[in-house]
Amino acid sequence: MGTREVIEKGKYAHHTIKEIHEQSLTLLKPFQEFNDFQNFCEFMRNASNVYITGSGTSYNCGLLGKQLLSRFAKIKTEVIMSSEFQYYSDSLEPNSVVIAISQSGETADVLHSVKKAKENGAKILSIVNVPTSSLARMSDSILTLNCGPEIGVAATKSFMGQLMIVYKIVNILSSGQMPFDDFNQRDLLMMVKKVLSSDGIIQNLVSSLDTNIKDIYILGRSIHYPIALEGSLKIKELAYIHAEGIAAGELKHGPLALIDKESVVVVLNPIDETYQDVISSSNEIKSRGAHIIGISNKKNEVYDRFVELPDVDSYLYPILEIIPLQLMSYYLALKKQVDPDYPRNLAKSVTVK
Ligand code: M6R
């Protein structure tokens, strides 16, 4: 290991854990003067249709954006993963905007989608970490995460930055129906720090799990579902364990058949309108003998293990609940003795189709 690497990682063993902890430093970085949120939102206001595209983690952020825009700003969007976008681009209506989300701004699938969208006359709005990237240069308006280079292949702090930008957009387009001003943001920062300080708790939790876990399911409804997907992506790529994000209401439509006493099920269940339904699903799972890890601001006897979240406004929970899942993925990788920074078979930026 070179000296530079040691310095860059500071006190941390890996870039991934450093970047997870850095989230408290980078959280508010998108809110700098150079990010013209009003201009970006004006394009959205003037559009007849709004599409969102991205790959992997960036796609998961788009899914949350869809839910928040619908709920608070009453704006209908369609989220299409970039690798599938080309199969829909023929029906892109005139006067559409396509919001492309990409940490690197170099993902081939995203660039290809944007090219197709432009050919169909769409305006391109992008959310990137690299303002000089190919995607940024193809865009009519950009917002940057400004979270610094992300070295770990798994997207962590960039996802957080993307979420913050999405929340700000929804705040503006909902005319404040979803509060997200400086005060909310500073409060949120404190809560993010609080959740990050549960690092040791998560480490213990992971060390108590069976080393040969084959499957982890993550359940969530509504705004928690995109986080369930993102958490499962993190576990797959970092720890090489099969993980699946499941919309809790879908359990009885199939996935329940997979649950047995070997299963580990994480439930994302802060108190909101989904709470009781997710408790019911948890009871169904419990009766099949699965091990349940509850992530919530309210304890429940159905959970075998509990990760406590602080109280925040319910729409903000996605920002907090991803942190224990990132930490869990990292410690699962260590438990499996695999390199969390450079997962096998994966590249940080997928520049080929
Ligand atoms: O740079 P991008 O945001 O366009 O990258 C998209 C995906 O390749 C990326 O998010 C990938 O899924 C991450 N490795 C997930 O942690």
GROMACS .gro file of C-alpha atoms in nm, residues 126-288:
model
  163
  126SER     CA    1  -2.840   1.636  -1.492
  127ILE     CA    2  -2.737   1.564  -1.136
  128VAL     CA    3  -2.366   1.483  -1.135
  129ASN     CA    4  -2.063   1.480  -0.910
  130VAL     CA    5  -1.823   1.572  -1.189
  131PRO     CA    6  -1.920   1.905  -1.344
  132THR     CA    7  -1.676   1.860  -1.633
  133SER     CA    8  -1.813   1.517  -1.723
  134SER     CA    9  -1.953   1.418  -2.062
  135LEU     CA   10  -2.305   1.415  -1.916
  136ALA     CA   11  -2.271   1.764  -1.774
  137ARG     CA   12  -2.154   1.890  -2.112
  138MET     CA   13  -2.459   1.742  -2.284
  139SER     CA   14  -2.702   1.903  -2.038
  140ASP     CA   15  -2.918   2.215  -2.045
  141SER     CA   16  -2.891   2.256  -1.669
  142ILE     CA   17  -2.679   2.075  -1.410
  143LEU     CA   18  -2.671   2.039  -1.034
  144THR     CA   19  -2.355   1.906  -0.874
  145LEU     CA   20  -2.314   1.697  -0.561
  146ASN     CA   21  -1.981   1.856  -0.482
  147CYS     CA   22  -1.900   1.567  -0.249
  148GLY     CA   23  -1.542   1.520  -0.368
  149PRO     CA   24  -1.398   1.214  -0.539
  150GLU     CA   25  -1.561   0.885  -0.447
  151ILE     CA   26  -1.297   0.613  -0.464
  152GLY     CA   27  -1.488   0.311  -0.329
  153VAL     CA   28  -1.667   0.135  -0.613
  154ALA     CA   29  -1.984   0.129  -0.405
  155ALA     CA   30  -2.165   0.460  -0.421
  156THR     CA   31  -2.224   0.592  -0.069
  157LYS     CA   32  -2.163   0.962  -0.017
  158SER     CA   33  -2.268   1.034  -0.375
  159PHE     CA   34  -2.606   0.868  -0.311
  160MET     CA   35  -2.648   1.092  -0.010
  161GLY     CA   36  -2.565   1.398  -0.220
  162GLN     CA   37  -2.812   1.290  -0.488
  163LEU     CA   38  -3.083   1.251  -0.224
  164MET     CA   39  -3.016   1.598  -0.089
  165ILE     CA   40  -3.052   1.749  -0.435
  166VAL     CA   41  -3.373   1.558  -0.497
  167TYR     CA   42  -3.517   1.679  -0.166
  168LYS     CA   43  -3.432   2.039  -0.252
  169ILE     CA   44  -3.596   2.011  -0.593
  170VAL     CA   45  -3.911   1.869  -0.437
  171ASN     CA   46  -3.908   2.143  -0.176
  172ILE     CA   47  -3.898   2.411  -0.448
  173LEU     CA   48  -4.152   2.248  -0.678
  174SER     CA   49  -4.394   2.179  -0.395
  175SER     CA   50  -4.376   2.547  -0.294
  176GLY     CA   51  -4.257   2.443   0.048
  177GLN     CA   52  -4.522   2.172   0.104
  178MET     CA   53  -4.225   1.954   0.185
  179PRO     CA   54  -4.015   2.169   0.420
  180PHE     CA   55  -3.642   2.151   0.352
  181ASP     CA   56  -3.489   2.484   0.444
  182ASP     CA   57  -3.157   2.567   0.615
  183PHE     CA   58  -3.306   2.486   0.953
  184ASN     CA   59  -3.431   2.140   0.843
  185GLN     CA   60  -3.097   2.073   0.679
  186ARG     CA   61  -2.891   2.161   0.986
  187ASP     CA   62  -3.119   1.948   1.202
  188LEU     CA   63  -3.086   1.664   0.954
  189LEU     CA   64  -2.708   1.696   0.966
  190MET     CA   65  -2.715   1.638   1.342
  191MET     CA   66  -2.930   1.330   1.294
  192VAL     CA   67  -2.701   1.196   1.021
  193LYS     CA   68  -2.410   1.231   1.263
  194LYS     CA   69  -2.611   1.050   1.526
  195VAL     CA   70  -2.683   0.757   1.295
  196LEU     CA   71  -2.320   0.743   1.184
  197SER     CA   72  -2.222   0.712   1.548
  198SER     CA   73  -2.409   0.379   1.559
  199ASP     CA   74  -2.116   0.232   1.361
  200GLY     CA   75  -2.009   0.013   1.658
  201ILE     CA   76  -2.364  -0.115   1.708
  202ILE     CA   77  -2.386  -0.222   1.345
  203GLN     CA   78  -2.043  -0.381   1.363
  204ASN     CA   79  -2.158  -0.589   1.663
  205LEU     CA   80  -2.480  -0.678   1.494
  206VAL     CA   81  -2.298  -0.803   1.186
  207SER     CA   82  -2.049  -1.001   1.393
  208SER     CA   83  -2.339  -1.183   1.560
  209LEU     CA   84  -2.483  -1.295   1.226
  210ASP     CA   85  -2.407  -1.636   1.077
  211THR     CA   86  -2.097  -1.623   0.855
  212ASN     CA   87  -2.267  -1.831   0.589
  213ILE     CA   88  -2.573  -1.617   0.531
  214LYS     CA   89  -2.701  -1.698   0.185
  215ASP     CA   90  -2.983  -1.447   0.149
  216ILE     CA   91  -3.076  -1.112   0.297
  217TYR     CA   92  -3.410  -0.953   0.223
  218ILE     CA   93  -3.479  -0.586   0.285
  219LEU     CA   94  -3.839  -0.480   0.318
  220GLY     CA   95  -3.989  -0.134   0.292
  221ARG     CA   96  -4.300   0.033   0.162
  222SER     CA   97  -4.348   0.364  -0.014
  223ILE     CA   98  -4.043   0.592   0.024
  224HIS     CA   99  -3.858   0.314   0.205
  225TYR     CA  100  -3.874   0.079  -0.092
  226PRO     CA  101  -3.606   0.260  -0.300
  227ILE     CA  102  -3.383   0.246   0.007
  228ALA     CA  103  -3.450  -0.127   0.038
  229LEU     CA  104  -3.332  -0.161  -0.323
  230GLU     CA  105  -3.026   0.053  -0.260
  231GLY     CA  106  -2.937  -0.138   0.058
  232SER     CA  107  -2.964  -0.469  -0.124
  233LEU     CA  108  -2.742  -0.339  -0.405
  234LYS     CA  109  -2.480  -0.242  -0.145
  235ILE     CA  110  -2.488  -0.586   0.019
  236LYS     CA  111  -2.458  -0.765  -0.316
  237GLU     CA  112  -2.164  -0.566  -0.442
  238LEU     CA  113  -1.971  -0.530  -0.116
  239ALA     CA  114  -2.033  -0.864   0.055
  240TYR     CA  115  -2.124  -1.093  -0.236
  241ILE     CA  116  -2.436  -1.207  -0.055
  242HIS     CA  117  -2.761  -1.245  -0.243
  243ALA     CA  118  -2.980  -0.959  -0.125
  244GLU     CA  119  -3.318  -0.843  -0.244
  245GLY     CA  120  -3.512  -0.527  -0.178
  246ILE     CA  121  -3.880  -0.608  -0.156
  247ALA     CA  122  -4.183  -0.380  -0.146
  248ALA     CA  123  -4.334  -0.517   0.175
  249GLY     CA  124  -4.683  -0.539   0.027
  250GLU     CA  125  -4.554  -0.774  -0.243
  251LEU     CA  126  -4.446  -1.042   0.003
  252LYS     CA  127  -4.758  -1.251  -0.029
  253HIS     CA  128  -4.747  -1.222  -0.407
  254GLY     CA  129  -4.441  -1.446  -0.420
  255PRO     CA  130  -4.134  -1.366  -0.210
  256LEU     CA  131  -4.286  -1.510   0.109
  257ALA     CA  132  -4.223  -1.854  -0.039
  258LEU     CA  133  -3.849  -1.790   0.001
  259ILE     CA  134  -3.863  -1.712   0.371
  260ASP     CA  135  -3.752  -1.977   0.618
  261LYS     CA  136  -3.547  -1.998   0.936
  262GLU     CA  137  -3.225  -1.938   0.743
  263SER     CA  138  -3.345  -1.601   0.612
  264VAL     CA  139  -3.224  -1.269   0.742
  265VAL     CA  140  -3.480  -0.995   0.685
  266VAL     CA  141  -3.415  -0.627   0.743
  267VAL     CA  142  -3.727  -0.414   0.776
  268LEU     CA  143  -3.717  -0.040   0.717
  269ASN     CA  144  -3.994   0.076   0.939
  270PRO     CA  145  -3.987   0.425   1.088
  271ILE     CA  146  -4.320   0.553   1.209
  272ASP     CA  147  -4.533   0.677   0.923
  273GLU     CA  148  -4.842   0.556   0.742
  274THR     CA  149  -4.664   0.235   0.639
  275TYR     CA  150  -4.568   0.132   0.993
  276GLN     CA  151  -4.853  -0.104   1.082
  277ASP     CA  152  -4.855  -0.279   0.746
  278VAL     CA  153  -4.484  -0.346   0.773
  279ILE     CA  154  -4.531  -0.483   1.126
  280SER     CA  155  -4.795  -0.721   0.985
  281SER     CA  156  -4.549  -0.834   0.717
  282SER     CA  157  -4.282  -0.877   0.984
  283ASN     CA  158  -4.515  -1.103   1.182
  284GLU     CA  159  -4.575  -1.315   0.872
  285ILE     CA  160  -4.201  -1.348   0.829
  286LYS     CA  161  -4.141  -1.418   1.196
  287SER     CA  162  -4.386  -1.706   1.193
  288ARG     CA  163  -4.165  -1.867   0.922
   0.00000   0.00000   0.00000
